[in-house]
Each structure stands twice: as C-alpha cells, then as structure tokens.
Amino acid sequence: MNLIRLPEGVIPFDETYILYKEGDLMGGVCCILALAPILILQSYLTWFIIDRDVESLYVVVGQLSNEVLNKILKRVFKHTRPMQDGLTMINSNDSILSFGMPSAHCQFMGFFTSYIIVNMWCRWRYKIEKRDKLLYSILIVLLSLSVCISRWYLQYHHWDQIIIGYEIGMFVGMWYYMSVVVLIAPLSIHLTHYPFVSYCFEILHILKV
Amino acid sequence: MNWVVLGSLLLFIASVYTLRLILIIPCFTAASESNKDGKDSSLLKLKQEDVRGLQLFIFLGSGGHTGEMLRLLQNYKNILLNKDTTLHVGYSDNESLKKMKKLSDAFECKVKFYEFKKAREVGANVKSSLKTIIVTLLASLMHVVNIKLHMLNKPHLVLLNGPGTCCIITTWFKLIDLLCLFTSSNIIYVESLARIKTLSLTGKILYWLADEFVVQWKDLQTPYPRSKHFGILV
C-alpha cells in the first residue's frame, strides 16, 4: 500500500477524501456511496434553483443543523475511529476528522430518510400514487442503509457509531418535521408579506393547516 | 460497550413513539387534496352497512350543549343509532342525565352511562380544587380506558360538542393511542351553532387534536381552513 506524502501544511478536503483498498471494486462502490450526502445537498440546490420553493430551504436548514449537532456530539464523545490496517488518518489525533461517534454520514442519511419519508406521506401537496410513494420509501431506505454499510466496509466507523448515528439522525429528522409544521412554515408565510423576502423564495400552494 | 446497546434501543423506541405522535395528531398530516366541503372525507362518509356494531361515545355537558347534541343524534338517528349500536354516554350533571334517559327509551340501541365529575366546584379554595381536579382526571381516565376497550376491533366514533371536559377526554384518547400503537380514536368535533365568527375555547384547543372538525357556519372556514362545513346540522 502506497503512503502519500503531502507537502508541509497541505491537507486533504475531508468532506470528499475517502480511502479504499486499491483494486477493490466493492471499495470503489462504497466510496461513491460515501459521497451521497454531497450529491443529496446538490439536488436540494437544484430543486431550489428550479422552483425557488421554500420547502427545499427547510430541508437544507435541517440537514445543516444536523451536521452542526454531529460535530458537537463528536467533540462530546471523543471516540476514536477504527485503524485502517495499522494506518491512522492523515490528520492528527486532535482534529475533528479522527473522532468517530456518531457517524456523520449515517446521521445525515438518517435525517434524510425520516424527514423525506414523513414529508412525502403526510404533507406533500402534489398527487403521488400510493404505490409510487411506497416504492420511493423503500428506495430511500435502501440507499441510506447502503451508505451506512459503506462506512462500515471502508472501516471509517465501528458498527456502534453507525447505528447510533443513524438513529440520532432519524430522531432529529422527525422532531424537525414537527417544528417545520408548527413553527417554521407559519413563520415563513408571515414573512412573505415583506417584499424582499418574497423575492427570495416562493411558497407554492400554501398548505392549509 | 453495553451502554451503546441501551442507547440505541432507547433511541429506537423514542423514534417509534415520535412517529406515532406525528401520525395521531392531525395537524401534522395536512391533506393536500379534497380539503373542500365535499363529503368525501373517509371518516364522514357513513353508510348503514359500514357501521353495524358501532360503538359511539358522546358527552353531555351542561344545558345548551346537551340540547345540541341530542338534536344532532335525532337528525342522524337512522345511521348512528340502529339496533346494533352501543351508545356510551358521558354526563356531568343530572339534568342532562334525565333528558338522555327520557330520550333513550325511544332509541333501539344499547345505552351505557358514565359519570364524569366536574373538575372544580364553584367557590372552592386552591387545595380542595387541586384535589378535585386530580380525582376528576383519574376518574375520567378510568372511564376512557373502559370505553376504549369496548371500541377495540369494532367500528367506533367519538362525537364531541362544546363542553370543556371534552378537551380532557380528547387528551386521554390521544394519549392511549400514542402508547398503544395500533388503536385509533375517530374524534369528530362539531362546533356549536351559536359560534358564527369565532370559535369557543374548546374549539380552539380541539382544532389541533380532533380528527375531523365540523363548523356550522361557512364564515368560520376562512380563519380555520382545516374545518369542514356541511350546513347547519342541529
């Protein structure tokens, strides 16, 4: 296995830097799965650009708060990650990158799963057939579980960090959904009376709550 | 490592109960289609063959609310009160009890009576008020559990009107639904005929909790868009 020697003061960008065994096809697939959170954030941005829909803003704010919570919890627990075949991560032991509990990717996917599925079944204002909803829910759950398995396969996290991360994400996702319905959506409807705000985003088909 | 297993189990149970909370409180499930005053809501579509063996719970508060509820029952007698129905009647004062007993002789269904005491006697001081409130809460919980047991696995309906005790009854029903994950309580709240432009306090509270919210004047649908309007029902 080759060791990369970086020049002084040069570090990899930790969001997209994923190590895997050379020639391992499964490892390659797992790397792509580990990029899923970034792709999902990008799709939220696409949604916002096309529709200027405020729902996409709600999701993005929720996901980013979830990430902030994850960074706080990593500092609180201070669990180490598994060693990758005797090599530690490039960064030193004191940086955030090397703490492992809870897993950020799994927490992201847990939040994504619970928020999107609950939103789709309980609040989505465009008509989707029930069997389509079931199909999408199953696909979303399979995707999130694949990302969690990829974190375990590439030895970035122990299994307990993965499970706790996923469950924290699910829990936070549901409570964020409830706060959107009760607090944030009525507040933003109130805010659209100001002209600059209604230029920034649109609330399509205000839901009758 | 053991606390990890405990933590993940607790989180899982908490997530299940949070999901159940989202499903039973109706304000989180905003209907995007069919939210007009058409009668195509599944709960309000009652056909005679659907409701054989219906367990119906009503609550009679004081005076005017009792009168409205009894007129409502008379108007829907053919569907709601056929011979297979069991009618559970909650009452809190004797006048309502007498009126109901007189009418129930004319009904063909089985009738059961449950007394819900008043939460606070007029002019009581803080200590004895607290005692009566706690006693009332516990006694009403016992009654609601009893009624819920009758309602398991049968078509059931809870029809509520104006009195303040209906808020307590609704809370107990929803709490039992939260804890026992697979029950349902179909709660229909009918706002009083006297409320033309504003809701009563009970109505404002139950707007968030009742499964169907029925108003009798169309003006009320504008500030309360979740409500349904079928004309004057009493």
PDB file of N, CA and C in Angstrom, chain B residues 125-183:
ATOM      1  N   ASN B 125     -61.527  26.439  47.409  1.00  0.00           N
ATOM      2  CA  ASN B 125     -60.194  27.048  47.526  1.00  0.00           C
ATOM      3  C   ASN B 125     -59.172  26.189  46.785  1.00  0.00           C
ATOM      4  N   VAL B 126     -57.904  26.630  46.790  1.00  0.00           N
ATOM      5  CA  VAL B 126     -56.911  26.022  45.903  1.00  0.00           C
ATOM      6  C   VAL B 126     -56.675  24.560  46.250  1.00  0.00           C
ATOM      7  N   LYS B 127     -56.590  24.264  47.587  1.00  0.00           N
ATOM      8  CA  LYS B 127     -56.196  22.911  47.975  1.00  0.00           C
ATOM      9  C   LYS B 127     -57.268  21.893  47.579  1.00  0.00           C
ATOM     10  N   SER B 128     -58.547  22.222  47.874  1.00  0.00           N
ATOM     11  CA  SER B 128     -59.573  21.244  47.541  1.00  0.00           C
ATOM     12  C   SER B 128     -59.835  21.229  46.033  1.00  0.00           C
ATOM     13  N   SER B 129     -59.597  22.379  45.348  1.00  0.00           N
ATOM     14  CA  SER B 129     -59.721  22.372  43.885  1.00  0.00           C
ATOM     15  C   SER B 129     -58.712  21.426  43.276  1.00  0.00           C
ATOM     16  N   LEU B 130     -57.473  21.496  43.791  1.00  0.00           N
ATOM     17  CA  LEU B 130     -56.416  20.625  43.255  1.00  0.00           C
ATOM     18  C   LEU B 130     -56.815  19.170  43.436  1.00  0.00           C
ATOM     19  N   LYS B 131     -57.392  18.891  44.640  1.00  0.00           N
ATOM     20  CA  LYS B 131     -57.768  17.507  44.917  1.00  0.00           C
ATOM     21  C   LYS B 131     -58.875  17.058  43.955  1.00  0.00           C
ATOM     22  N   THR B 132     -59.903  17.937  43.734  1.00  0.00           N
ATOM     23  CA  THR B 132     -60.989  17.511  42.850  1.00  0.00           C
ATOM     24  C   THR B 132     -60.510  17.402  41.411  1.00  0.00           C
ATOM     25  N   ILE B 133     -59.574  18.282  41.034  1.00  0.00           N
ATOM     26  CA  ILE B 133     -59.082  18.200  39.650  1.00  0.00           C
ATOM     27  C   ILE B 133     -58.351  16.886  39.423  1.00  0.00           C
ATOM     28  N   ILE B 134     -57.501  16.501  40.397  1.00  0.00           N
ATOM     29  CA  ILE B 134     -56.762  15.240  40.222  1.00  0.00           C
ATOM     30  C   ILE B 134     -57.708  14.056  40.223  1.00  0.00           C
ATOM     31  N   VAL B 135     -58.695  14.077  41.129  1.00  0.00           N
ATOM     32  CA  VAL B 135     -59.666  12.978  41.172  1.00  0.00           C
ATOM     33  C   VAL B 135     -60.433  12.895  39.860  1.00  0.00           C
ATOM     34  N   THR B 136     -60.838  14.076  39.336  1.00  0.00           N
ATOM     35  CA  THR B 136     -61.572  14.083  38.063  1.00  0.00           C
ATOM     36  C   THR B 136     -60.721  13.526  36.936  1.00  0.00           C
ATOM     37  N   LEU B 137     -59.420  13.946  36.897  1.00  0.00           N
ATOM     38  CA  LEU B 137     -58.557  13.465  35.825  1.00  0.00           C
ATOM     39  C   LEU B 137     -58.427  11.951  35.882  1.00  0.00           C
ATOM     40  N   LEU B 138     -58.199  11.413  37.081  1.00  0.00           N
ATOM     41  CA  LEU B 138     -58.017   9.967  37.180  1.00  0.00           C
ATOM     42  C   LEU B 138     -59.302   9.215  36.859  1.00  0.00           C
ATOM     43  N   ALA B 139     -60.449   9.721  37.369  1.00  0.00           N
ATOM     44  CA  ALA B 139     -61.712   9.032  37.113  1.00  0.00           C
ATOM     45  C   ALA B 139     -62.041   9.049  35.627  1.00  0.00           C
ATOM     46  N   SER B 140     -61.801  10.195  34.962  1.00  0.00           N
ATOM     47  CA  SER B 140     -62.101  10.233  33.532  1.00  0.00           C
ATOM     48  C   SER B 140     -61.166   9.319  32.756  1.00  0.00           C
ATOM     49  N   LEU B 141     -59.910   9.176  33.249  1.00  0.00           N
ATOM     50  CA  LEU B 141     -59.013   8.233  32.568  1.00  0.00           C
ATOM     51  C   LEU B 141     -59.553   6.819  32.665  1.00  0.00           C
ATOM     52  N   MET B 142     -60.059   6.434  33.863  1.00  0.00           N
ATOM     53  CA  MET B 142     -60.626   5.094  34.003  1.00  0.00           C
ATOM     54  C   MET B 142     -61.785   4.881  33.034  1.00  0.00           C
ATOM     55  N   HIS B 143     -62.668   5.895  32.947  1.00  0.00           N
ATOM     56  CA  HIS B 143     -63.810   5.756  32.027  1.00  0.00           C
ATOM     57  C   HIS B 143     -63.349   5.625  30.597  1.00  0.00           C
ATOM     58  N   VAL B 144     -62.338   6.457  30.204  1.00  0.00           N
ATOM     59  CA  VAL B 144     -61.897   6.441  28.805  1.00  0.00           C
ATOM     60  C   VAL B 144     -61.257   5.101  28.474  1.00  0.00           C
ATOM     61  N   VAL B 145     -60.482   4.550  29.425  1.00  0.00           N
ATOM     62  CA  VAL B 145     -59.871   3.236  29.177  1.00  0.00           C
ATOM     63  C   VAL B 145     -60.955   2.184  28.992  1.00  0.00           C
ATOM     64  N   ASN B 146     -61.991   2.257  29.840  1.00  0.00           N
ATOM     65  CA  ASN B 146     -63.110   1.327  29.747  1.00  0.00           C
ATOM     66  C   ASN B 146     -63.785   1.393  28.372  1.00  0.00           C
ATOM     67  N   ILE B 147     -64.038   2.637  27.934  1.00  0.00           N
ATOM     68  CA  ILE B 147     -64.721   2.827  26.655  1.00  0.00           C
ATOM     69  C   ILE B 147     -63.828   2.371  25.501  1.00  0.00           C
ATOM     70  N   LYS B 148     -62.539   2.661  25.622  1.00  0.00           N
ATOM     71  CA  LYS B 148     -61.602   2.249  24.573  1.00  0.00           C
ATOM     72  C   LYS B 148     -61.572   0.738  24.435  1.00  0.00           C
ATOM     73  N   LEU B 149     -61.671   0.025  25.568  1.00  0.00           N
ATOM     74  CA  LEU B 149     -61.681  -1.426  25.497  1.00  0.00           C
ATOM     75  C   LEU B 149     -62.898  -1.925  24.733  1.00  0.00           C
ATOM     76  N   HIS B 150     -64.040  -1.237  24.921  1.00  0.00           N
ATOM     77  CA  HIS B 150     -65.221  -1.630  24.143  1.00  0.00           C
ATOM     78  C   HIS B 150     -65.013  -1.377  22.666  1.00  0.00           C
ATOM     79  N   MET B 151     -64.190  -0.344  22.354  1.00  0.00           N
ATOM     80  CA  MET B 151     -64.096   0.093  20.967  1.00  0.00           C
ATOM     81  C   MET B 151     -63.087  -0.685  20.149  1.00  0.00           C
ATOM     82  N   LEU B 152     -62.299  -1.562  20.800  1.00  0.00           N
ATOM     83  CA  LEU B 152     -61.265  -2.269  20.060  1.00  0.00           C
ATOM     84  C   LEU B 152     -61.886  -3.145  19.000  1.00  0.00           C
ATOM     85  N   ASN B 153     -61.324  -3.118  17.787  1.00  0.00           N
ATOM     86  CA  ASN B 153     -61.717  -4.033  16.714  1.00  0.00           C
ATOM     87  C   ASN B 153     -63.165  -3.883  16.287  1.00  0.00           C
ATOM     88  N   LYS B 154     -63.814  -2.783  16.632  1.00  0.00           N
ATOM     89  CA  LYS B 154     -65.167  -2.567  16.140  1.00  0.00           C
ATOM     90  C   LYS B 154     -65.206  -1.174  15.530  1.00  0.00           C
ATOM     91  N   PRO B 155     -66.155  -0.913  14.603  1.00  0.00           N
ATOM     92  CA  PRO B 155     -66.268   0.474  14.129  1.00  0.00           C
ATOM     93  C   PRO B 155     -66.658   1.380  15.288  1.00  0.00           C
ATOM     94  N   HIS B 156     -65.955   2.526  15.403  1.00  0.00           N
ATOM     95  CA  HIS B 156     -66.208   3.361  16.558  1.00  0.00           C
ATOM     96  C   HIS B 156     -66.129   4.817  16.184  1.00  0.00           C
ATOM     97  N   LEU B 157     -66.729   5.630  17.008  1.00  0.00           N
ATOM     98  CA  LEU B 157     -66.814   7.063  16.735  1.00  0.00           C
ATOM     99  C   LEU B 157     -66.932   7.801  18.057  1.00  0.00           C
ATOM    100  N   VAL B 158     -66.249   8.922  18.143  1.00  0.00           N
ATOM    101  CA  VAL B 158     -66.376   9.774  19.319  1.00  0.00           C
ATOM    102  C   VAL B 158     -66.911  11.108  18.842  1.00  0.00           C
ATOM    103  N   LEU B 159     -68.074  11.484  19.347  1.00  0.00           N
ATOM    104  CA  LEU B 159     -68.723  12.697  18.865  1.00  0.00           C
ATOM    105  C   LEU B 159     -68.708  13.711  19.988  1.00  0.00           C
ATOM    106  N   LEU B 160     -68.035  14.818  19.786  1.00  0.00           N
ATOM    107  CA  LEU B 160     -67.883  15.789  20.858  1.00  0.00           C
ATOM    108  C   LEU B 160     -68.465  17.120  20.448  1.00  0.00           C
ATOM    109  N   ASN B 161     -68.786  17.893  21.449  1.00  0.00           N
ATOM    110  CA  ASN B 161     -69.563  19.104  21.288  1.00  0.00           C
ATOM    111  C   ASN B 161     -68.790  20.250  21.917  1.00  0.00           C
ATOM    112  N   GLY B 162     -69.430  21.053  22.761  1.00  0.00           N
ATOM    113  CA  GLY B 162     -68.799  22.220  23.318  1.00  0.00           C
ATOM    114  C   GLY B 162     -68.099  22.148  24.655  1.00  0.00           C
ATOM    115  N   PRO B 163     -68.502  21.275  25.593  1.00  0.00           N
ATOM    116  CA  PRO B 163     -68.039  21.425  26.980  1.00  0.00           C
ATOM    117  C   PRO B 163     -66.526  21.338  27.127  1.00  0.00           C
ATOM    118  N   GLY B 164     -66.008  21.926  28.213  1.00  0.00           N
ATOM    119  CA  GLY B 164     -64.567  21.950  28.427  1.00  0.00           C
ATOM    120  C   GLY B 164     -63.996  20.594  28.758  1.00  0.00           C
ATOM    121  N   THR B 165     -64.828  19.724  29.377  1.00  0.00           N
ATOM    122  CA  THR B 165     -64.335  18.398  29.711  1.00  0.00           C
ATOM    123  C   THR B 165     -63.968  17.603  28.471  1.00  0.00           C
ATOM    124  N   CYS B 166     -64.491  17.995  27.306  1.00  0.00           N
ATOM    125  CA  CYS B 166     -64.151  17.299  26.062  1.00  0.00           C
ATOM    126  C   CYS B 166     -62.661  17.392  25.764  1.00  0.00           C
ATOM    127  N   CYS B 167     -62.018  18.485  26.183  1.00  0.00           N
ATOM    128  CA  CYS B 167     -60.566  18.592  25.962  1.00  0.00           C
ATOM    129  C   CYS B 167     -59.836  17.505  26.726  1.00  0.00           C
ATOM    130  N   ILE B 168     -60.259  17.287  27.990  1.00  0.00           N
ATOM    131  CA  ILE B 168     -59.613  16.258  28.802  1.00  0.00           C
ATOM    132  C   ILE B 168     -59.852  14.887  28.196  1.00  0.00           C
ATOM    133  N   ILE B 169     -61.098  14.656  27.739  1.00  0.00           N
ATOM    134  CA  ILE B 169     -61.424  13.360  27.140  1.00  0.00           C
ATOM    135  C   ILE B 169     -60.584  13.122  25.897  1.00  0.00           C
ATOM    136  N   THR B 170     -60.466  14.169  25.034  1.00  0.00           N
ATOM    137  CA  THR B 170     -59.659  14.019  23.818  1.00  0.00           C
ATOM    138  C   THR B 170     -58.213  13.717  24.150  1.00  0.00           C
ATOM    139  N   THR B 171     -57.685  14.429  25.172  1.00  0.00           N
ATOM    140  CA  THR B 171     -56.286  14.186  25.544  1.00  0.00           C
ATOM    141  C   THR B 171     -56.070  12.752  25.981  1.00  0.00           C
ATOM    142  N   TRP B 172     -57.008  12.211  26.774  1.00  0.00           N
ATOM    143  CA  TRP B 172     -56.843  10.824  27.209  1.00  0.00           C
ATOM    144  C   TRP B 172     -56.933   9.865  26.036  1.00  0.00           C
ATOM    145  N   PHE B 173     -57.879  10.103  25.119  1.00  0.00           N
ATOM    146  CA  PHE B 173     -57.990   9.225  23.955  1.00  0.00           C
ATOM    147  C   PHE B 173     -56.701   9.224  23.145  1.00  0.00           C
ATOM    148  N   LYS B 174     -56.157  10.429  22.893  1.00  0.00           N
ATOM    149  CA  LYS B 174     -54.948  10.519  22.072  1.00  0.00           C
ATOM    150  C   LYS B 174     -53.747   9.936  22.803  1.00  0.00           C
ATOM    151  N   LEU B 175     -53.730  10.068  24.140  1.00  0.00           N
ATOM    152  CA  LEU B 175     -52.610   9.501  24.887  1.00  0.00           C
ATOM    153  C   LEU B 175     -52.622   7.989  24.806  1.00  0.00           C
ATOM    154  N   ILE B 176     -53.828   7.390  24.915  1.00  0.00           N
ATOM    155  CA  ILE B 176     -53.921   5.936  24.791  1.00  0.00           C
ATOM    156  C   ILE B 176     -53.524   5.502  23.388  1.00  0.00           C
ATOM    157  N   ASP B 177     -53.903   6.288  22.365  1.00  0.00           N
ATOM    158  CA  ASP B 177     -53.476   5.966  21.003  1.00  0.00           C
ATOM    159  C   ASP B 177     -51.973   6.033  20.862  1.00  0.00           C
ATOM    160  N   LEU B 178     -51.337   6.972  21.581  1.00  0.00           N
ATOM    161  CA  LEU B 178     -49.889   7.107  21.486  1.00  0.00           C
ATOM    162  C   LEU B 178     -49.195   5.902  22.107  1.00  0.00           C
ATOM    163  N   LEU B 179     -49.697   5.481  23.284  1.00  0.00           N
ATOM    164  CA  LEU B 179     -48.996   4.422  23.990  1.00  0.00           C
ATOM    165  C   LEU B 179     -49.285   3.048  23.406  1.00  0.00           C
ATOM    166  N   CYS B 180     -50.544   2.781  23.053  1.00  0.00           N
ATOM    167  CA  CYS B 180     -50.876   1.523  22.399  1.00  0.00           C
ATOM    168  C   CYS B 180     -50.871   1.810  20.909  1.00  0.00           C
ATOM    169  N   LEU B 181     -49.848   1.308  20.212  1.00  0.00           N
ATOM    170  CA  LEU B 181     -49.505   1.876  18.922  1.00  0.00           C
ATOM    171  C   LEU B 181     -50.516   1.630  17.826  1.00  0.00           C
ATOM    172  N   PHE B 182     -51.438   0.721  18.014  1.00  0.00           N
ATOM    173  CA  PHE B 182     -52.258   0.357  16.869  1.00  0.00           C
ATOM    174  C   PHE B 182     -53.739   0.632  17.051  1.00  0.00           C
ATOM    175  N   THR B 183     -54.108   1.482  17.990  1.00  0.00           N
ATOM    176  CA  THR B 183     -55.524   1.817  18.126  1.00  0.00           C
ATOM    177  C   THR B 183     -55.784   3.119  17.382  1.00  0.00           C
TER     178      THR B 183
END
